[in-house]
Tab-separated table of C-alpha atoms in Angstrom:
chain	number	residue	atom	x	y	z
A	47	MET	CA	19.388	-62.539	7.306
A	48	ARG	CA	15.743	-61.225	6.964
A	49	ARG	CA	17.159	-58.033	5.418
A	50	VAL	CA	18.349	-60.264	2.485
A	51	LEU	CA	15.389	-62.687	2.028
A	52	LEU	CA	12.134	-61.795	0.200
A	53	ASP	CA	10.262	-59.085	2.019
A	54	ILE	CA	6.681	-60.340	2.633
A	55	THR	CA	5.577	-57.345	4.533
A	56	PRO	CA	2.961	-56.277	1.903
A	57	LEU	CA	1.206	-59.651	2.311
A	58	ARG	CA	1.070	-59.193	6.057
A	59	HIS	CA	-0.073	-55.385	5.771
A	60	SER	CA	-2.997	-55.669	3.246
A	61	ARG	CA	-5.751	-58.487	3.130
A	62	PRO	CA	-7.097	-57.300	-0.218
A	63	TYR	CA	-3.349	-57.482	-1.596
A	64	ARG	CA	-2.848	-60.930	-0.095
A	65	PHE	CA	-6.095	-62.222	-1.828
A	66	LEU	CA	-5.203	-60.670	-5.057
A	67	TYR	CA	-1.782	-61.975	-4.844
A	68	LEU	CA	-2.840	-65.488	-4.219
A	69	GLY	CA	-5.219	-65.554	-7.089
A	70	THR	CA	-2.338	-64.160	-9.386
A	71	VAL	CA	0.000	-67.034	-8.349
A	72	THR	CA	-2.283	-69.848	-9.122
A	73	SER	CA	-3.876	-68.464	-12.341
A	74	GLY	CA	-0.395	-67.589	-13.636
A	75	ILE	CA	0.527	-71.110	-13.539
A	76	GLY	CA	-2.423	-72.091	-15.692
A	77	ALA	CA	-1.525	-69.255	-18.002
A	78	GLN	CA	2.007	-70.256	-18.558
A	79	LEU	CA	0.840	-73.785	-18.796
A	80	ALA	CA	-1.394	-72.795	-21.663
A	81	THR	CA	1.143	-70.695	-23.391
A	82	THR	CA	3.437	-73.410	-23.554
A	83	ALA	CA	0.726	-75.958	-24.661
A	84	ILE	CA	-0.158	-73.616	-27.628
A	85	ALA	CA	3.473	-73.460	-28.688
A	86	LEU	CA	3.780	-77.213	-28.564
A	87	GLN	CA	0.601	-77.642	-30.520
A	88	ILE	CA	1.547	-75.171	-33.269
A	89	PHE	CA	5.023	-76.793	-33.562
A	90	GLU	CA	3.424	-80.324	-33.755
A	91	ILE	CA	1.186	-79.231	-36.683
A	92	THR	CA	3.699	-77.070	-38.621
A	93	GLY	CA	7.225	-78.056	-37.416
A	94	SER	CA	8.354	-74.487	-37.901
A	95	SER	CA	9.973	-72.132	-35.392
A	96	PHE	CA	8.646	-69.272	-37.663
A	97	SER	CA	5.123	-70.633	-37.065
A	98	VAL	CA	5.601	-70.409	-33.398
A	99	GLY	CA	7.149	-67.025	-33.639
A	100	LEU	CA	4.092	-65.673	-35.438
A	101	VAL	CA	1.883	-66.320	-32.222
A	102	GLY	CA	3.690	-62.843	-31.327
A	103	LEU	CA	2.197	-61.117	-34.172
A	104	TYR	CA	-1.347	-62.323	-33.393
A	105	ALA	CA	-0.985	-61.336	-29.832
A	106	LEU	CA	0.563	-57.974	-30.456
A	107	VAL	CA	-2.335	-56.018	-32.193
A	108	PRO	CA	-5.107	-56.823	-29.468
A	109	ILE	CA	-2.319	-55.863	-26.756
A	110	VAL	CA	-1.479	-52.474	-28.333
A	111	VAL	CA	-5.144	-51.603	-29.087
A	112	LEU	CA	-6.748	-52.627	-25.714
A	113	GLY	CA	-3.772	-51.828	-23.711
A	114	LEU	CA	-3.681	-48.205	-24.782
A	115	TYR	CA	-7.512	-47.687	-24.674
A	116	GLY	CA	-8.278	-49.997	-21.636
A	117	GLY	CA	-5.582	-47.706	-19.719
A	118	ALA	CA	-7.686	-44.675	-20.478
A	119	VAL	CA	-10.739	-46.596	-19.225
A	120	LEU	CA	-9.012	-47.290	-16.077
A	121	ASP	CA	-8.561	-43.723	-15.249
A	122	THR	CA	-12.313	-42.980	-15.351
A	123	HIS	CA	-13.891	-46.419	-14.135
A	124	ASP	CA	-13.666	-48.489	-11.204
A	125	ARG	CA	-10.504	-50.669	-11.766
A	126	ARG	CA	-11.780	-53.868	-10.011
A	127	THR	CA	-14.955	-53.933	-12.413
A	128	VAL	CA	-12.511	-53.601	-15.447
A	129	ALA	CA	-10.241	-56.436	-14.361
A	130	LEU	CA	-13.396	-58.660	-13.751
A	131	VAL	CA	-14.299	-57.979	-17.208
A	132	GLY	CA	-11.027	-58.969	-18.656
A	133	GLY	CA	-10.971	-61.928	-16.545
A	134	VAL	CA	-14.204	-63.099	-18.025
A	135	VAL	CA	-12.685	-62.918	-21.446
A	136	LEU	CA	-9.731	-65.063	-20.401
A	137	TRP	CA	-11.878	-67.532	-18.882
A	138	VAL	CA	-13.791	-67.914	-22.021
A	139	THR	CA	-10.522	-68.108	-24.019
A	140	GLY	CA	-9.421	-71.055	-21.748
A	141	GLY	CA	-12.737	-72.784	-22.454
A	142	LEU	CA	-12.333	-72.415	-26.233
A	143	ASN	CA	-8.900	-73.957	-26.070
A	144	VAL	CA	-10.201	-77.063	-24.366
A	145	LEU	CA	-12.870	-77.309	-26.980
A	146	GLN	CA	-10.530	-77.131	-30.127
A	147	ALA	CA	-8.195	-79.624	-28.643
A	148	ALA	CA	-11.109	-81.847	-28.023
A	149	LEU	CA	-12.251	-81.681	-31.451
A	150	GLY	CA	-8.682	-82.534	-32.714
A	151	ASN	CA	-8.079	-79.075	-34.349
A	152	THR	CA	-5.148	-79.278	-36.810
A	153	HIS	CA	-5.367	-75.566	-38.123
A	154	VAL	CA	-3.102	-73.211	-36.856
A	155	GLY	CA	-5.259	-70.392	-37.604
A	156	VAL	CA	-7.702	-71.383	-34.874
A	157	LEU	CA	-5.020	-71.278	-32.557
A	158	TYR	CA	-3.613	-67.756	-33.660
A	159	ALA	CA	-7.427	-66.572	-33.325
A	160	LEU	CA	-7.592	-67.854	-29.691
A	161	VAL	CA	-4.185	-66.238	-28.806
A	162	ALA	CA	-5.433	-62.952	-30.071
A	163	LEU	CA	-8.766	-63.342	-27.799
A	164	HIS	CA	-6.397	-64.252	-24.854
A	165	SER	CA	-4.313	-61.148	-25.473
A	166	ALA	CA	-7.375	-59.054	-25.663
A	167	GLY	CA	-8.433	-60.095	-22.194
A	168	PHE	CA	-4.938	-59.841	-20.854
A	169	ALA	CA	-4.490	-56.188	-22.115
A	170	ILE	CA	-7.766	-55.306	-20.125
A	171	MET	CA	-7.043	-57.161	-16.914
A	172	SER	CA	-3.252	-56.782	-16.321
A	173	PRO	CA	-3.137	-52.946	-16.440
A	174	ALA	CA	-6.169	-52.930	-14.141
A	175	ARG	CA	-4.449	-55.026	-11.559
A	176	SER	CA	-1.225	-53.370	-11.668
A	177	SER	CA	-2.927	-49.757	-11.214
A	178	ILE	CA	-4.633	-51.406	-7.940
A	179	TYR	CA	-1.431	-52.224	-6.131
A	180	PRO	CA	-0.318	-48.745	-5.189
A	181	ARG	CA	-3.855	-48.069	-3.818
A	182	LEU	CA	-3.671	-51.173	-1.405
A	183	LEU	CA	-0.161	-50.452	-0.231
A	184	PRO	CA	2.199	-47.333	1.041
A	185	LEU	CA	4.814	-46.123	-1.222
A	186	GLU	CA	7.749	-47.563	0.794
A	187	GLN	CA	6.243	-51.093	0.144
A	188	LEU	CA	6.033	-50.965	-3.524
A	189	PRO	CA	9.588	-52.418	-4.418
A	190	ALA	CA	8.963	-55.349	-1.780
A	191	ALA	CA	5.455	-55.811	-3.557
A	192	ASN	CA	6.986	-55.805	-6.978
A	193	ALA	CA	9.625	-58.286	-5.813
A	194	LEU	CA	6.609	-60.574	-4.762
A	195	ASN	CA	4.887	-60.162	-8.031
A	196	VAL	CA	8.004	-60.827	-9.995
A	197	ALA	CA	8.519	-63.910	-7.781
A	198	SER	CA	4.898	-65.109	-8.391
A	199	MET	CA	5.310	-64.589	-12.062
A	200	ASN	CA	8.312	-66.789	-12.302
A	201	ILE	CA	7.098	-69.363	-10.117
A	202	SER	CA	4.219	-69.469	-12.588
A	203	MET	CA	6.762	-69.649	-15.424
A	204	THR	CA	8.620	-72.438	-13.665
A	205	VAL	CA	5.697	-74.684	-12.769
A	206	GLY	CA	3.465	-73.808	-15.706
A	207	PRO	CA	5.903	-74.995	-18.614
A	208	LEU	CA	7.058	-78.071	-16.625
A	209	LEU	CA	3.419	-79.033	-16.073
A	210	ALA	CA	2.616	-78.400	-19.811
A	211	GLY	CA	5.414	-80.689	-20.965
A	212	VAL	CA	4.426	-83.339	-18.516
A	213	ILE	CA	0.667	-83.190	-19.130
A	214	VAL	CA	0.956	-82.724	-23.169
A	215	GLN	CA	3.141	-85.675	-23.320
A	216	PHE	CA	1.281	-88.070	-21.166
A	217	GLY	CA	-2.216	-86.504	-20.717
A	218	GLY	CA	-2.875	-84.601	-24.029
A	219	TYR	CA	-3.777	-81.172	-24.801
A	220	VAL	CA	-7.346	-81.300	-23.601
A	221	THR	CA	-5.955	-82.012	-19.967
A	222	ALA	CA	-3.409	-79.098	-20.245
A	223	TYR	CA	-6.051	-76.657	-21.221
A	224	ALA	CA	-8.704	-77.755	-18.706
A	225	LEU	CA	-6.196	-77.377	-15.978
A	226	ASP	CA	-5.681	-73.738	-17.062
A	227	VAL	CA	-9.294	-73.067	-16.823
A	228	LEU	CA	-9.490	-74.535	-13.396
A	229	LEU	CA	-6.567	-72.569	-12.002
A	230	PHE	CA	-7.891	-69.235	-13.376
A	231	THR	CA	-10.962	-69.618	-11.134
A	232	ALA	CA	-8.358	-68.398	-8.279
A	233	ALA	CA	-7.838	-65.097	-10.200
A	234	MET	CA	-11.517	-64.377	-10.415
A	235	TRP	CA	-11.923	-65.073	-6.703
A	236	GLY	CA	-8.973	-62.727	-5.791
A	237	LEU	CA	-10.474	-60.071	-7.912
A	238	SER	CA	-13.930	-60.580	-6.425
A	239	THR	CA	-12.617	-59.816	-2.947
A	240	LEU	CA	-11.360	-56.413	-3.603
A	241	PRO	CA	-13.192	-53.249	-2.574
A	242	ARG	CA	-14.123	-50.688	-5.402
A	243	VAL	CA	-11.045	-48.884	-6.694
A	244	ARG	CA	-12.036	-45.529	-8.350
A	245	PRO	CA	-9.370	-43.371	-9.779
A	246	GLU	CA	-8.517	-40.331	-7.590
A	247	GLY	CA	-9.722	-36.994	-8.420
A	248	THR	CA	-12.281	-38.275	-11.262
A	249	GLY	CA	-15.834	-36.981	-11.979
A	250	PRO	CA	-18.552	-38.954	-13.399
A	251	THR	CA	-18.047	-42.107	-15.252
A	252	ARG	CA	-17.543	-41.506	-18.957
A	253	ALA	CA	-16.189	-43.155	-22.060
A	254	PRO	CA	-12.699	-41.856	-22.635
A	255	GLY	CA	-11.963	-40.428	-26.043
A	256	LEU	CA	-8.809	-40.364	-28.156
A	257	SER	CA	-7.553	-37.353	-26.474
A	258	SER	CA	-7.519	-39.187	-23.127
A	259	VAL	CA	-5.315	-42.042	-24.669
A	260	LEU	CA	-2.907	-39.206	-26.043
A	261	ASP	CA	-2.713	-37.456	-22.706
A	262	GLY	CA	-0.850	-40.647	-21.365
A	263	LEU	CA	1.353	-40.810	-24.502
A	264	ARG	CA	2.322	-37.118	-24.039
A	265	PHE	CA	3.094	-37.726	-20.458
A	266	LEU	CA	5.516	-40.255	-21.432
A	267	GLY	CA	7.127	-38.476	-24.123
A	268	THR	CA	7.922	-35.708	-21.790
A	269	ARG	CA	9.075	-37.904	-18.763
A	270	PRO	CA	12.524	-39.394	-19.612
A	271	ASN	CA	12.849	-41.605	-16.474
A	272	VAL	CA	9.465	-43.180	-16.956
A	273	ARG	CA	10.091	-43.376	-20.825
A	274	MET	CA	13.343	-45.266	-20.147
A	275	THR	CA	11.698	-48.007	-18.207
A	276	PHE	CA	9.844	-48.928	-21.407
A	277	LEU	CA	13.049	-48.668	-23.684
A	278	ALA	CA	15.215	-50.756	-21.451
A	279	ASP	CA	12.500	-53.779	-21.468
A	280	PHE	CA	12.194	-53.217	-25.438
A	281	CYS	CA	16.171	-53.883	-25.538
A	282	ALA	CA	15.795	-57.182	-23.726
A	283	MET	CA	12.470	-58.437	-24.860
A	284	ILE	CA	12.307	-57.496	-28.574
A	285	LEU	CA	16.150	-57.973	-29.525
A	286	ALA	CA	16.907	-61.066	-27.345
A	287	GLN	CA	13.641	-63.136	-26.693
A	288	PRO	CA	14.392	-66.861	-26.702
A	289	ARG	CA	11.036	-68.475	-26.124
A	290	ALA	CA	9.813	-69.082	-29.706
A	291	LEU	CA	13.034	-71.092	-30.322
A	292	PHE	CA	12.635	-73.669	-27.454
A	293	PRO	CA	10.549	-76.156	-29.383
A	294	ALA	CA	13.231	-76.392	-32.123
A	295	ILE	CA	16.179	-76.088	-29.697
A	296	ALA	CA	14.737	-78.999	-27.750
A	297	VAL	CA	13.833	-81.305	-30.465
A	298	VAL	CA	16.660	-80.494	-33.119
A	299	ALA	CA	19.592	-79.403	-31.192
A	300	LEU	CA	19.032	-81.401	-27.901
A	301	ALA	CA	17.178	-84.414	-29.207
A	302	GLY	CA	14.529	-84.020	-26.750
A	303	GLY	CA	10.865	-83.693	-26.617
A	304	GLU	CA	8.006	-81.931	-24.996
A	305	ALA	CA	9.422	-82.298	-21.470
A	306	THR	CA	12.766	-80.706	-22.688
A	307	VAL	CA	10.689	-77.504	-23.783
A	308	GLY	CA	9.293	-77.200	-20.299
A	309	ILE	CA	12.762	-77.645	-18.725
A	310	LEU	CA	14.197	-74.850	-21.050
A	311	ALA	CA	11.152	-72.404	-20.295
A	312	ALA	CA	11.316	-73.234	-16.552
A	313	ALA	CA	15.067	-72.471	-16.398
A	314	LEU	CA	14.290	-68.745	-16.925
A	315	ALA	CA	11.843	-68.668	-14.222
A	316	VAL	CA	14.027	-70.638	-11.692
A	317	GLY	CA	16.777	-68.013	-11.968
A	318	ALA	CA	14.197	-65.222	-11.466
A	319	VAL	CA	12.563	-66.966	-8.504
A	320	LEU	CA	16.188	-67.521	-6.677
A	321	ALA	CA	16.766	-63.826	-7.305
A	322	MET	CA	13.755	-62.776	-5.788
A	323	LEU	CA	14.164	-65.054	-2.785
A	324	PHE	CA	17.201	-63.060	-1.817
A	325	SER	CA	15.684	-59.634	-2.773
A	326	GLY	CA	15.302	-58.203	0.571
A	327	ALA	CA	17.646	-55.359	-0.098
A	328	VAL	CA	15.600	-53.962	-3.164
A	329	GLY	CA	13.806	-51.570	-0.792
A	330	ARG	CA	17.275	-49.965	-0.028
A	331	VAL	CA	18.486	-49.388	-3.550
A	332	ILE	CA	18.612	-45.707	-4.357
A	333	HIS	CA	19.675	-45.518	-7.985
A	334	GLN	CA	17.016	-47.793	-9.355
A	335	GLY	CA	17.554	-46.729	-12.844
A	336	ARG	CA	21.369	-47.693	-12.889
A	337	ALA	CA	20.378	-51.141	-11.619
A	338	VAL	CA	17.872	-51.534	-14.680
A	339	VAL	CA	20.691	-50.794	-17.042
A	340	TRP	CA	23.039	-53.275	-15.849
A	341	ALA	CA	20.301	-55.854	-15.313
A	342	VAL	CA	19.503	-55.584	-19.062
A	343	VAL	CA	23.148	-55.737	-20.175
A	344	ALA	CA	23.412	-58.934	-18.129
A	345	TRP	CA	20.296	-60.474	-19.894
A	346	GLY	CA	22.042	-59.804	-23.211
A	347	CYS	CA	25.139	-61.495	-22.261
A	348	CYS	CA	23.190	-64.559	-20.813
A	349	ILE	CA	21.151	-65.138	-23.953
A	350	ALA	CA	24.187	-65.048	-26.049
A	351	LEU	CA	26.024	-67.531	-23.932
A	352	VAL	CA	22.934	-69.680	-24.333
A	353	GLY	CA	23.336	-69.557	-28.148
A	354	VAL	CA	26.853	-70.722	-27.644
A	355	ALA	CA	25.706	-73.622	-25.515
A	356	VAL	CA	23.232	-74.707	-28.180
A	357	LEU	CA	26.073	-74.481	-30.888
A	358	GLY	CA	28.113	-76.757	-28.829
A	359	ALA	CA	25.624	-79.532	-28.721
A	360	GLY	CA	27.032	-82.407	-30.590
A	361	ARG	CA	30.196	-80.526	-31.484
A	362	TRP	CA	32.173	-79.803	-28.166
A	363	PHE	CA	30.077	-81.795	-25.656
A	364	GLY	CA	27.173	-84.194	-25.477
A	365	THR	CA	23.367	-82.796	-25.709
A	366	GLY	CA	23.123	-83.530	-22.047
A	367	THR	CA	25.902	-81.147	-21.066
A	368	SER	CA	24.554	-78.683	-23.607
A	369	LEU	CA	21.094	-78.734	-22.080
A	370	VAL	CA	22.594	-78.134	-18.580
A	371	LEU	CA	24.687	-75.227	-19.834
A	372	ALA	CA	21.672	-73.680	-21.696
A	373	CYS	CA	19.684	-74.020	-18.439
A	374	VAL	CA	22.378	-72.311	-16.362
A	375	GLY	CA	22.519	-69.438	-18.783
A	376	LEU	CA	18.588	-69.180	-18.934
A	377	ALA	CA	18.512	-69.160	-15.084
A	378	ALA	CA	21.078	-66.349	-15.001
A	379	ALA	CA	19.128	-64.418	-17.665
A	380	GLY	CA	15.990	-64.937	-15.630
A	381	ALA	CA	17.603	-63.636	-12.533
A	382	ALA	CA	18.747	-60.405	-14.473
A	383	ASP	CA	15.341	-59.923	-15.914
A	384	SER	CA	13.698	-60.127	-12.463
A	385	VAL	CA	15.718	-57.543	-11.181
A	386	SER	CA	15.105	-55.242	-14.121
A	387	SER	CA	11.318	-55.806	-13.727
A	388	VAL	CA	11.112	-55.031	-10.041
A	389	PHE	CA	12.910	-51.467	-10.493
A	390	ARG	CA	11.007	-50.627	-13.794
A	391	ASN	CA	7.771	-51.300	-12.154
A	392	THR	CA	8.653	-49.253	-9.003
A	393	ILE	CA	9.794	-46.221	-11.048
A	394	LEU	CA	6.745	-46.395	-12.929
A	395	GLN	CA	4.279	-46.815	-9.972
A	396	ALA	CA	6.236	-44.104	-7.854
A	397	ALA	CA	6.738	-41.526	-10.488
A	398	THR	CA	3.280	-41.512	-12.067
A	399	PRO	CA	0.433	-39.415	-10.516
A	400	ASP	CA	-2.832	-41.648	-9.845
A	401	HIS	CA	-4.904	-39.843	-12.384
A	402	LEU	CA	-2.563	-41.075	-15.196
A	403	ARG	CA	-1.566	-44.477	-13.537
A	404	GLY	CA	-4.108	-46.411	-15.627
A	405	ARG	CA	-3.092	-44.992	-18.925
A	406	LEU	CA	0.736	-45.575	-18.161
A	407	GLN	CA	0.100	-49.141	-16.964
A	408	GLY	CA	-1.809	-49.646	-20.164
A	409	ILE	CA	1.240	-48.510	-22.155
A	410	PHE	CA	3.375	-50.671	-19.787
A	411	VAL	CA	1.203	-53.866	-20.764
A	412	VAL	CA	1.778	-53.026	-24.562
A	413	VAL	CA	5.505	-52.913	-23.845
A	414	VAL	CA	6.085	-55.799	-21.392
A	415	ALA	CA	3.409	-58.240	-23.085
A	416	GLY	CA	3.687	-56.882	-26.680
A	417	GLY	CA	7.504	-56.589	-26.586
A	418	PRO	CA	8.024	-60.427	-26.070
A	419	ARG	CA	5.419	-61.258	-28.540
A	420	LEU	CA	7.213	-59.094	-31.186
A	421	GLY	CA	10.540	-60.502	-29.827
A	422	GLU	CA	9.307	-64.100	-30.621
A	423	LEU	CA	8.421	-62.832	-34.149
A	424	VAL	CA	11.837	-61.427	-34.603
A	425	SER	CA	13.867	-64.375	-33.105
A	426	GLY	CA	11.661	-66.830	-35.106
A	427	THR	CA	12.280	-64.893	-38.357
A	428	VAL	CA	16.220	-64.608	-37.701
A	429	ALA	CA	16.261	-68.312	-36.755
A	430	ALA	CA	14.608	-69.135	-40.196
A	431	ALA	CA	17.371	-66.994	-41.896
A	432	VAL	CA	20.337	-68.353	-40.127
A	433	THR	CA	19.977	-70.950	-37.139
A	434	GLU	CA	18.511	-71.050	-33.682
A	435	TRP	CA	21.816	-70.633	-31.886
A	436	GLY	CA	22.801	-67.727	-34.314
A	437	ALA	CA	19.611	-66.092	-33.442
A	438	LEU	CA	20.386	-66.144	-29.774
A	439	VAL	CA	23.822	-64.931	-30.032
A	440	LEU	CA	23.053	-62.028	-32.400
A	441	GLY	CA	20.018	-61.119	-30.235
A	442	GLY	CA	22.001	-61.010	-27.034
A	443	LEU	CA	24.647	-58.845	-28.581
A	444	ALA	CA	22.115	-56.477	-29.920
A	445	CYS	CA	20.616	-56.021	-26.562
A	446	ILE	CA	23.920	-55.165	-24.905
A	447	VAL	CA	24.710	-52.653	-27.670
A	448	ALA	CA	21.329	-51.046	-27.641
A	449	MET	CA	20.979	-50.750	-23.826
A	450	LEU	CA	24.541	-49.106	-23.518
A	451	VAL	CA	23.636	-46.709	-26.243
A	452	LEU	CA	20.291	-45.540	-24.360
A	453	ALA	CA	21.915	-45.246	-21.216
A	454	ARG	CA	24.761	-42.937	-22.786
A	455	LEU	CA	22.061	-40.859	-24.433
A	456	GLN	CA	19.969	-40.460	-21.227
A	457	PRO	CA	22.299	-40.199	-18.313
A	458	GLY	CA	19.700	-38.977	-15.900
A	459	PHE	CA	18.156	-42.413	-15.822
A	460	SER	CA	21.272	-43.921	-14.139
A	461	ALA	CA	21.053	-41.058	-11.580
A	462	TYR	CA	17.451	-41.703	-10.751
A	463	ASP	CA	16.987	-41.267	-6.887
A	464	ALA	CA	14.129	-43.283	-5.459
A	465	ARG	CA	13.922	-41.009	-2.403
A	466	ASN	CA	12.613	-38.374	-4.692
A	467	PRO	CA	10.807	-40.112	-7.568
A	468	GLN	CA	10.914	-37.772	-10.773
A	469	PRO	CA	9.242	-39.068	-14.033
């Protein structure tokens, strides 16, 4: 049974990793709480899914710019220090969220500006933290560590939105944002316990130039297996991203409120957590690229089925039944996404040399964080043109087709052998 359940060996093996992990779990809950609260506040002000989807646009530019340049900085500077700098930016942003809510802000521009500032801090901190993991653990423990990280992220995505829905409904936005600030303290503590993590094989500290950034992009352009980990995530997160539609689905289609938004968002994460609880076998999967392909196809199928469940509300069955079916579909989608995430992370970490790891993790943040933001814009725009259920069905089908086409064009990815990592 132990070979089936989540492998916690990395937590036992490395004390620095254990502290970093605990800080990541608690601060992640706060981050998801704040993200859901911002979506609710924007929808309350505007009543528009398109306005909620615009959050993705305002978050995308800082993620792209600082993700790419910040990754280059990581390959010349102490990665712990860089992560702490990004953490300070996130901490300040949390305080400003509290302030605008306390002042009764009704201008969505303020919220968009804070989203951009938060994305800037995230684009600095996230690749720094991810590039540290392979230095704290042996190569054979990376799949288990990535499963633990995906589990922690999705625990956050389960608890955070549920807390947001309940706290906003009964305690208001100030309380929700203040709790985010408090929980983020744990992340700063976890980072502060780490030793210095200088990149391997680097000389004196220097500011990287444009050529350093381009080196990472050139490496990605010539390494098909690493490149496919990014393209696979684009298929799922840009073409079939449902999050921006949750407020409208909850209020309009399902006749619910803020708590229903939290339930929908949490359903994705519940499925991912359940999948990771039984992820003990991930370290024994050899053809990790093939697992990514089928996981992304499964994501697309599930999102399309969620659209059908939303369509059926009030037509074929009651709103309560529709909510249950939508949650089941979202949970299955979350499980598929977690499997994809574990193997995409593992391929990237194992196949990338350390002196380029910061730059590739920076690009990874652009894709993994920026992709869903762009996906929110796409889904919000499609929903405004058709309907929310139509955006889900069309997005899911587009994801399936795009992933199968990419797999056909790059057959070597499905043959990727974890015993001999090749970028």
